[in-house]
Amino acid sequence: MATPHLFFFFSLIFLCNPHKIHSSTCTLDFSQFPYEAQAECFDIAASSFPVLSAQTCCRSALQSLFQSMAISANKSRSTFLEPAEAQDCSTTFQSLHNRIDLSSCGLQNFISASTINSCSKDVDSVINALGNERYNALQSNCGGLSSANYSDDACFNCLGSYRESLQALREADGSNGRGCGEALLVSLASSNIDSPNWVHGTFSCLWDEIEFPWPDQNQNKGHLLGSRKLLAIITVAVCLVIITPILYKITRKQLNDASEKEMDSLSVIILKKRLEDESRITFTCSDLYVFSQDEMKKATNSFDHLNLIREGTTGKFYVGIMPSGMRAAIKRINDGVKLHDFIDEICRKAKIRHPNLVSTLGYCDRSADQCLVYEYCVNGDLERWLLGERRTPILTWEHRLRISIEIARGLWFLHNNRLEKMVHGDIKLTNILLNEKLEAKLSDSIFSKSKQKGPNGLDTMANDVFNFGVVLLQILTGRKPTSLVNEAREAVLKGGDIIAMADPHLDGAYISAEFQTILSLAVLCTTPNERERPHMDEILRKLEETQILV
């Protein structure tokens, strides 16, 4: 009976202080940023996509190691570990997670100084290669990440500066070898470890920028596995050749008797199974929460019609109460939308964040209920305020001018995004939402890549500008878009009655000179010749100049 008690005693010691078990040479402390493995990491072989699952688990483990190295680098100034310590730390790290096999990750190769190039010898070498001015600029641009709930703009600014600094670091080193990106991230994270969220914030924002090639030994395992698979395939093929004629004779009668409806049902089942398998493919969308199908149903009361907000281009919007108690707008994707397009939409929208764009909070990727979860804008869409039944307060002139500027800022951000320039593709009143402060946010965008669009009839930045001009006219007049563009053009270019175009609900409470300036701008945006339309930076500047005069 002594043995179980002894085992219990040592187990209790470990549970009380698990991360303080270090070997003799490993100086890293894994307690501050512990590795939390996902479910698939415990049985990678059973995963539908074992290679992708293994890579994801290895990346998560490496992130925990590099965060610990950043803490250590603050004092040691070393961005990487010496080979002996790297081996010891990877062994220690594995012993803390003995339920997970990380041996194929080759962790010691990624954290060891023996595998890097000269650009990443230590923190001081990184700073000297960049120059103090550029390094200080990087710290400044990433300063917003020290907040516990840093904004998307903070990450956007840091990411752009990091990429520029990394390119400069590689040019200074004269090579594109591996290690520069990791060294720059560790150096940056180590610069302010006293700030509670700094290390976590920098890694959360920049970790996806690091590209890790996997160890060569995996290729041998893959070759052996491939050989076994080939042998299995040949064996199965031979068996099929033998038994197919027999099965054919046995089942021919049953197949002939099966109705076309039954065959169609079988096809649907197979298709659904394939889509469900595809939906489990691992992909990276930073800072998004993955909701379950049950959570989506509970949040919307099984997508009750009473919770329906509106219908968008690719799905219906419902108001939902999330597990945290927060209200959110849940877009249930239409059945006709392909799964890969749905995933692509998630990943693109996860990277495009701005105060005047509706933020994507999370998603549910089950084939039966594919959903995107957005922030909820309590005051609904702009059409309701301008063209509705007038049950809401009338938007004042000051409100309309500010909303116009906020729409322009969101659209300008898309057109000039440093990560990937986009077009919105569907600018209209119903896709402009107002939050509790009546701040405008663009919603339900197609978010197409601008370089893929052109004179073939698809959306372009010039089309966005035209549609923005129509929205401006509606904000000014409170009218539907039918014939509005032509009437405004007649009034501005041919000396028509401009004042008569003003929304009568304003009751004359606006400044006529400012009204005329914005009306002229809207007409310029809607000119038939795309080349004559202004860019969003010009439009935004003109609107902001008008606001200053208010």
XYZ file of C-alpha atoms in Angstrom:
550
model
C 0.000 0.000 0.000
C 2.975 2.338 0.356
C 3.616 2.607 -3.362
C 0.311 4.344 -4.311
C 0.729 6.825 -1.469
C 4.281 7.591 -2.551
C 3.119 8.068 -6.127
C 0.357 10.383 -4.907
C 2.861 12.400 -2.875
C 5.174 13.052 -5.836
C 2.232 13.737 -8.116
C 0.977 16.368 -5.690
C 4.378 18.061 -5.671
C 4.371 18.200 -9.463
C 0.820 19.545 -9.669
C 1.567 22.310 -7.195
C 4.612 23.519 -9.120
C 4.800 21.817 -12.531
C 6.740 24.433 -14.457
C 9.654 24.753 -12.075
C 11.086 21.392 -13.077
C 14.207 22.351 -14.973
C 17.238 20.398 -16.002
C 20.716 21.459 -15.060
C 21.456 23.650 -18.113
C 18.053 24.967 -19.247
C 17.533 28.494 -17.917
C 14.126 29.102 -19.490
C 11.077 29.521 -17.285
C 7.987 27.972 -18.911
C 5.559 29.085 -16.213
C 4.725 32.546 -17.556
C 3.650 31.372 -21.015
C 2.651 27.714 -20.637
C 1.919 25.580 -23.681
C -1.770 24.707 -23.910
C -2.174 21.947 -26.481
C -5.328 21.679 -28.555
C -7.382 18.484 -28.554
C -5.990 17.204 -31.856
C -2.445 17.364 -30.468
C -3.150 14.457 -28.104
C -3.859 12.061 -30.969
C -2.461 13.461 -34.197
C -2.622 10.113 -35.975
C -6.395 10.024 -35.537
C -6.806 13.465 -37.111
C -8.425 13.757 -40.539
C -5.411 15.813 -41.601
C -2.481 14.560 -39.488
C 0.217 16.599 -41.264
C -1.633 19.878 -40.796
C -2.486 19.010 -37.193
C 1.168 18.174 -36.439
C 2.335 21.481 -37.898
C -0.229 23.424 -35.879
C 0.767 21.663 -32.643
C 4.472 22.240 -33.320
C 3.917 25.945 -34.055
C 2.010 26.370 -30.782
C 4.780 24.641 -28.838
C 7.441 26.772 -30.514
C 5.533 29.931 -29.674
C 5.603 29.019 -25.997
C 9.355 28.337 -26.213
C 10.109 31.596 -28.026
C 8.064 33.599 -25.535
C 10.167 32.113 -22.739
C 13.294 32.967 -24.752
C 12.126 36.581 -25.082
C 11.879 36.861 -21.289
C 15.367 35.388 -20.943
C 16.786 37.644 -23.705
C 15.974 40.739 -21.672
C 18.907 39.900 -19.400
C 21.106 37.548 -21.428
C 20.760 39.599 -24.685
C 20.865 36.258 -26.569
C 18.103 35.722 -29.089
C 18.831 31.974 -29.433
C 20.190 29.272 -27.136
C 23.487 27.433 -27.291
C 23.110 23.903 -28.769
C 23.482 22.069 -25.453
C 20.946 24.252 -23.687
C 18.596 24.085 -26.666
C 18.633 20.291 -26.490
C 18.143 20.343 -22.744
C 15.300 22.871 -22.891
C 13.452 20.947 -25.604
C 13.765 17.767 -23.504
C 12.540 19.605 -20.426
C 9.677 21.134 -22.373
C 8.666 17.715 -23.708
C 8.739 16.228 -20.191
C 6.222 18.857 -19.053
C 3.862 17.667 -21.787
C 4.401 13.928 -21.789
C 0.907 13.225 -23.080
C 1.862 14.832 -26.384
C 4.553 13.604 -28.745
C 6.565 16.630 -29.862
C 9.615 14.630 -30.912
C 8.928 15.132 -34.638
C 8.847 18.929 -34.229
C 12.627 19.227 -33.883
C 12.204 22.018 -31.348
C 15.898 22.196 -30.496
C 16.754 22.994 -34.140
C 14.566 26.094 -34.117
C 15.786 27.534 -30.821
C 19.465 26.649 -31.222
C 22.159 29.188 -32.135
C 23.868 26.587 -34.314
C 21.214 26.810 -37.027
C 20.975 30.568 -37.533
C 22.834 33.131 -39.616
C 24.816 36.181 -38.648
C 21.862 38.591 -38.645
C 20.560 37.078 -35.410
C 23.542 36.526 -33.103
C 22.012 38.513 -30.257
C 19.689 41.422 -29.480
C 22.422 44.024 -29.840
C 23.390 42.669 -33.267
C 19.784 43.049 -34.418
C 19.648 46.641 -33.154
C 23.007 47.525 -34.733
C 21.965 46.013 -38.079
C 18.717 47.969 -38.106
C 20.077 51.156 -36.632
C 18.739 52.782 -33.488
C 16.379 55.071 -35.376
C 14.593 52.260 -37.228
C 14.522 49.998 -34.157
C 13.052 52.786 -32.014
C 10.463 53.425 -34.717
C 9.510 49.734 -34.620
C 9.089 49.886 -30.839
C 6.993 53.019 -31.162
C 4.755 51.573 -33.895
C 4.185 48.447 -31.796
C 3.665 50.322 -28.539
C -0.103 49.837 -28.643
C 0.324 46.067 -28.175
C 1.135 46.540 -24.500
C -2.554 47.112 -23.781
C -4.476 44.105 -22.465
C -7.102 44.646 -25.186
C -5.064 46.220 -27.940
C -6.927 47.465 -30.998
C -6.715 46.048 -34.491
C -5.113 49.301 -35.622
C -2.315 48.734 -33.090
C -1.528 45.336 -34.619
C -1.840 46.718 -38.147
C 0.686 49.496 -37.436
C 3.092 47.069 -35.753
C 2.816 44.503 -38.532
C 3.677 46.983 -41.266
C 6.668 48.308 -39.341
C 7.849 44.767 -38.504
C 7.827 43.721 -42.145
C 9.798 46.805 -43.175
C 12.318 46.240 -40.373
C 12.702 42.563 -41.253
C 13.450 43.426 -44.875
C 16.036 45.974 -43.742
C 17.578 43.425 -41.364
C 17.955 40.857 -44.131
C 19.445 43.423 -46.497
C 21.924 44.518 -43.839
C 22.927 40.913 -43.288
C 23.229 40.288 -47.019
C 21.184 37.081 -46.888
C 17.670 35.765 -46.682
C 18.576 32.974 -44.307
C 16.296 31.629 -41.613
C 16.471 33.168 -38.175
C 16.120 36.881 -38.905
C 12.377 36.956 -38.386
C 12.557 35.011 -35.135
C 15.460 37.118 -33.865
C 13.655 40.367 -34.624
C 10.511 39.174 -32.843
C 12.439 37.949 -29.777
C 14.429 41.207 -29.633
C 11.268 43.312 -29.865
C 9.400 41.235 -27.271
C 12.360 41.312 -24.864
C 12.515 45.104 -24.855
C 9.640 45.645 -22.412
C 9.016 42.512 -20.339
C 7.892 44.572 -17.345
C 4.712 45.497 -19.195
C 2.218 42.702 -18.346
C 0.863 42.247 -21.886
C 3.817 43.278 -24.041
C 5.314 39.844 -24.745
C 1.914 38.238 -25.259
C 0.775 41.133 -27.469
C 3.788 41.105 -29.781
C 3.635 37.341 -30.265
C -0.142 37.361 -30.724
C 0.155 39.997 -33.453
C 3.357 38.871 -35.212
C 3.661 35.109 -34.726
C 1.912 34.252 -37.992
C 4.682 36.147 -39.805
C 7.211 33.488 -38.797
C 7.661 30.674 -41.303
C 9.191 27.447 -39.991
C 10.484 24.723 -42.346
C 9.931 21.330 -40.748
C 12.816 18.950 -39.911
C 14.279 16.829 -42.710
C 13.758 13.631 -40.719
C 10.026 14.000 -41.280
C 10.640 13.525 -44.979
C 12.079 10.052 -44.339
C 9.115 9.168 -42.196
C 6.834 10.475 -44.908
C 8.669 8.372 -47.494
C 8.312 5.231 -45.362
C 4.680 6.011 -44.694
C 4.148 6.641 -48.383
C 5.667 3.254 -49.217
C 3.342 1.533 -46.785
C 0.392 3.405 -48.200
C 1.415 2.425 -51.725
C 1.612 -1.244 -50.709
C -1.792 -0.994 -49.059
C -3.277 0.643 -52.157
C -1.887 -2.087 -54.426
C -3.275 -4.784 -52.121
C -6.707 -3.179 -52.057
C -6.658 -2.739 -55.833
C -5.887 -6.428 -56.377
C -8.709 -7.419 -54.022
C -11.103 -5.138 -55.840
C -10.183 -6.670 -59.191
C -11.026 -10.103 -57.781
C -14.250 -9.337 -55.941
C -15.756 -6.611 -58.167
C -17.357 -9.064 -60.681
C -18.850 -11.031 -57.805
C -20.218 -7.931 -56.115
C -21.529 -6.672 -59.426
C -23.646 -9.789 -60.003
C -24.954 -9.762 -56.447
C -25.868 -6.060 -56.327
C -26.964 -5.450 -59.906
C -30.568 -6.351 -59.164
C -30.652 -4.149 -56.056
C -29.136 -1.221 -57.955
C -31.633 -1.561 -60.771
C -34.480 -1.574 -58.273
C -33.232 1.521 -56.426
C -35.212 4.628 -57.217
C -33.622 7.768 -58.586
C -34.678 9.576 -55.426
C -32.746 7.146 -53.248
C -29.639 7.571 -55.386
C -29.921 11.349 -55.130
C -30.217 11.048 -51.349
C -27.073 8.926 -51.279
C -25.230 11.552 -53.329
C -26.308 14.263 -50.905
C -25.044 12.220 -47.926
C -21.677 11.676 -49.616
C -21.406 15.367 -50.492
C -22.213 16.447 -46.933
C -19.595 14.034 -45.563
C -16.993 15.431 -47.943
C -17.816 19.012 -46.956
C -17.598 18.127 -43.266
C -14.165 16.588 -43.827
C -13.050 19.673 -45.740
C -14.302 21.931 -42.976
C -11.826 20.344 -40.546
C -8.828 21.513 -42.563
C -6.623 23.587 -40.291
C -6.309 27.217 -41.273
C -5.094 30.245 -39.362
C -7.336 33.176 -38.560
C -5.745 35.169 -35.757
C -7.812 36.457 -32.813
C -11.091 34.836 -33.904
C -13.217 32.678 -31.617
C -14.468 29.351 -32.985
C -18.104 28.819 -31.995
C -19.873 25.472 -31.984
C -23.053 24.742 -33.891
C -24.948 24.502 -30.585
C -23.684 27.935 -29.530
C -24.985 29.443 -32.759
C -28.409 27.868 -32.281
C -28.672 28.901 -28.629
C -27.542 32.450 -29.434
C -30.267 32.912 -32.082
C -32.958 30.623 -30.617
C -32.393 28.214 -33.529
C -32.276 31.120 -36.008
C -35.746 32.260 -35.030
C -37.320 34.649 -37.537
C -37.949 37.095 -34.679
C -34.174 37.504 -34.360
C -33.683 38.209 -38.068
C -32.088 41.624 -38.620
C -31.739 41.716 -42.379
C -30.625 39.758 -45.421
C -27.229 40.325 -46.990
C -25.670 39.304 -50.285
C -24.471 35.897 -49.069
C -26.592 35.229 -46.010
C -29.099 36.312 -43.371
C -28.191 38.355 -40.288
C -29.567 37.500 -36.847
C -29.072 39.184 -33.501
C -27.708 36.704 -30.984
C -26.697 36.545 -27.338
C -23.231 34.991 -27.078
C -22.056 32.760 -24.178
C -20.415 35.816 -22.590
C -23.755 37.656 -22.575
C -22.635 40.064 -25.303
C -24.956 40.760 -28.206
C -23.576 40.013 -31.657
C -24.744 39.997 -35.263
C -24.631 36.455 -36.658
C -24.538 35.986 -40.409
C -25.784 32.549 -41.456
C -24.143 31.789 -44.780
C -26.481 30.740 -47.613
C -26.386 27.102 -48.688
C -25.125 27.984 -52.168
C -21.882 29.528 -50.893
C -18.963 27.139 -51.352
C -17.129 26.101 -48.217
C -13.730 27.229 -49.499
C -15.155 30.668 -50.323
C -16.560 30.807 -46.793
C -13.162 30.007 -45.258
C -11.485 32.545 -47.512
C -13.964 35.188 -46.360
C -13.214 34.407 -42.717
C -9.462 34.706 -43.127
C -9.591 37.892 -45.169
C -11.946 39.631 -42.780
C -9.866 38.558 -39.783
C -6.985 40.654 -41.130
C -8.981 43.720 -42.181
C -9.741 45.740 -39.046
C -10.634 49.439 -38.720
C -12.884 51.539 -36.440
C -15.203 52.182 -39.396
C -15.452 48.546 -40.479
C -17.672 46.070 -38.659
C -15.286 43.680 -36.855
C -15.479 39.921 -37.287
C -15.449 38.307 -33.825
C -15.567 34.617 -34.714
C -17.093 31.902 -36.836
C -18.732 28.485 -36.899
C -17.548 26.277 -39.755
C -19.920 23.329 -39.465
C -21.398 22.548 -42.883
C -24.990 22.625 -41.547
C -24.588 26.068 -39.969
C -21.764 28.101 -41.441
C -21.814 31.423 -39.597
C -19.775 34.574 -39.203
C -20.097 36.455 -35.919
C -19.783 40.243 -36.091
C -19.881 43.064 -33.587
C -23.471 44.222 -33.097
C -24.426 47.767 -34.153
C -27.479 48.565 -32.070
C -28.797 51.414 -34.242
C -29.185 49.337 -37.367
C -28.461 50.386 -40.930
C -28.420 53.857 -42.442
C -31.360 53.126 -44.753
C -33.649 52.819 -41.746
C -32.636 56.291 -40.580
C -32.887 58.005 -43.965
C -35.650 56.113 -45.788
C -37.554 54.326 -43.006
C -40.848 55.210 -41.387
C -39.277 58.076 -39.445
C -39.761 56.345 -36.091
C -36.177 57.155 -35.171
C -34.880 60.680 -34.505
C -33.924 62.648 -37.589
C -30.216 62.689 -38.358
C -28.957 66.251 -37.991
C -26.681 67.904 -40.519
C -23.737 67.425 -38.154
C -24.567 63.701 -37.875
C -24.779 63.332 -41.644
C -21.476 65.059 -42.272
C -19.687 62.972 -39.632
C -21.231 59.736 -40.942
C -20.110 60.638 -44.480
C -16.554 61.135 -43.252
C -16.577 57.838 -41.314
C -17.801 55.912 -44.366
C -15.045 57.546 -46.418
C -12.427 56.610 -43.797
C -13.464 52.962 -43.841
C -13.435 52.841 -47.627
C -10.110 54.689 -47.813
C -8.618 52.126 -45.428
C -9.700 49.243 -47.666
C -8.334 50.884 -50.816
C -4.991 51.732 -49.192
C -4.480 48.795 -46.841
C -0.744 48.063 -46.650
C -1.321 44.352 -46.083
C -3.650 43.803 -49.013
C -5.544 46.476 -50.940
C -9.250 45.698 -51.192
C -12.450 46.934 -52.761
C -15.665 46.766 -50.758
C -17.845 45.779 -53.690
C -21.266 46.526 -52.191
C -21.476 50.081 -50.825
C -25.117 50.946 -50.072
C -27.210 52.248 -47.177
C -28.125 48.796 -45.855
C -24.424 47.930 -45.559
C -23.653 51.000 -43.444
C -24.402 50.305 -39.781
C -24.571 52.697 -36.823
C -23.443 51.824 -33.308
C -24.735 53.255 -30.051
C -22.851 56.527 -30.703
C -24.223 56.745 -34.273
C -20.732 56.019 -35.591
C -20.763 54.525 -39.100
C -19.261 51.114 -39.882
C -19.129 49.378 -43.269
C -20.620 45.895 -43.211
C -21.196 42.813 -45.409
C -18.442 43.667 -47.853
C -17.331 41.345 -50.599
C -13.729 42.445 -49.768
C -12.360 41.502 -53.173
C -8.667 41.772 -53.918
C -8.302 44.958 -55.933
C -5.694 43.499 -58.289
C -8.180 40.863 -59.434
C -10.673 43.458 -60.623
C -10.622 45.401 -63.837
C -12.530 46.372 -66.980
C -14.219 42.952 -67.169
C -17.285 44.211 -65.329
C -16.236 43.156 -61.846
C -15.908 45.505 -58.889
C -13.172 48.121 -58.924
C -12.129 50.947 -56.648
C -13.778 53.308 -59.147
C -17.055 51.412 -58.700
C -16.719 51.799 -54.941
C -16.277 55.545 -55.442
C -19.397 55.687 -57.654
C -21.490 53.835 -55.067
C -20.104 56.068 -52.322
C -21.224 59.065 -54.371
C -24.746 57.612 -54.523
C -24.717 57.119 -50.742
C -23.602 60.748 -50.298
C -26.551 61.901 -52.418
C -28.942 59.844 -50.289
C -27.473 61.271 -47.085
C -28.049 64.776 -48.477
C -31.521 64.212 -49.916
C -33.056 61.375 -47.874
C -34.275 59.822 -51.126
C -34.035 56.492 -52.941
C -31.309 56.283 -55.620
C -33.694 56.109 -58.589
C -32.880 59.011 -60.977
C -31.014 60.716 -58.124
C -27.646 60.794 -59.912
C -29.064 62.474 -63.022
C -31.026 65.040 -61.011
C -27.952 65.980 -58.973
C -25.871 66.293 -62.129
C -28.472 68.572 -63.687
C -28.598 70.742 -60.568
C -24.811 71.127 -60.240
C -23.722 71.307 -63.860
C -26.682 73.154 -65.360
C -27.569 75.549 -62.581
C -30.628 73.749 -61.232
C -32.256 74.279 -57.861
C -29.692 72.788 -55.508
C -31.519 73.780 -52.323
C -34.621 71.925 -53.485
C -32.646 68.658 -53.305
C -32.075 68.904 -49.552
C -33.861 66.385 -47.342
C -37.040 68.156 -46.168
C -36.698 66.449 -42.780
C -33.669 68.669 -42.138
C -36.162 71.534 -42.117
C -33.508 73.908 -43.403
C -31.146 73.192 -40.485
C -27.964 72.970 -42.576
C -25.367 75.303 -44.054
C -26.121 75.774 -47.742
C -22.490 76.350 -48.782
C -21.425 73.083 -47.173
C -24.421 71.282 -48.673
C -23.461 72.534 -52.120
C -19.806 71.496 -51.641
C -20.721 67.934 -50.716
C -23.337 67.698 -53.467
C -20.693 68.730 -56.019
C -18.337 66.118 -54.586
C -21.044 63.442 -54.896
C -21.638 64.385 -58.528
C -17.903 64.131 -59.209
C -17.868 60.642 -57.638
C -20.691 59.500 -59.925
C -19.286 60.820 -63.193
C -19.720 58.226 -65.988
C -16.005 58.230 -66.858
C -14.178 56.121 -64.251
C -10.891 57.962 -64.836
C -12.480 61.271 -63.856
C -13.653 59.996 -60.497
C -11.499 61.074 -57.523
C -9.644 58.616 -55.306
C -10.803 58.045 -51.753
C -7.896 59.997 -50.258
C -9.032 63.105 -52.192
C -12.656 62.552 -51.188
C -11.784 62.062 -47.529
C -9.607 65.156 -47.453
C -12.386 67.279 -48.988
C -14.977 66.017 -46.497
C -12.665 66.579 -43.528
C -11.947 70.110 -44.724
C -15.677 70.729 -44.872
C -16.128 69.428 -41.328
C -13.467 71.802 -40.014
C -15.532 74.711 -41.275
C -18.633 73.524 -39.380
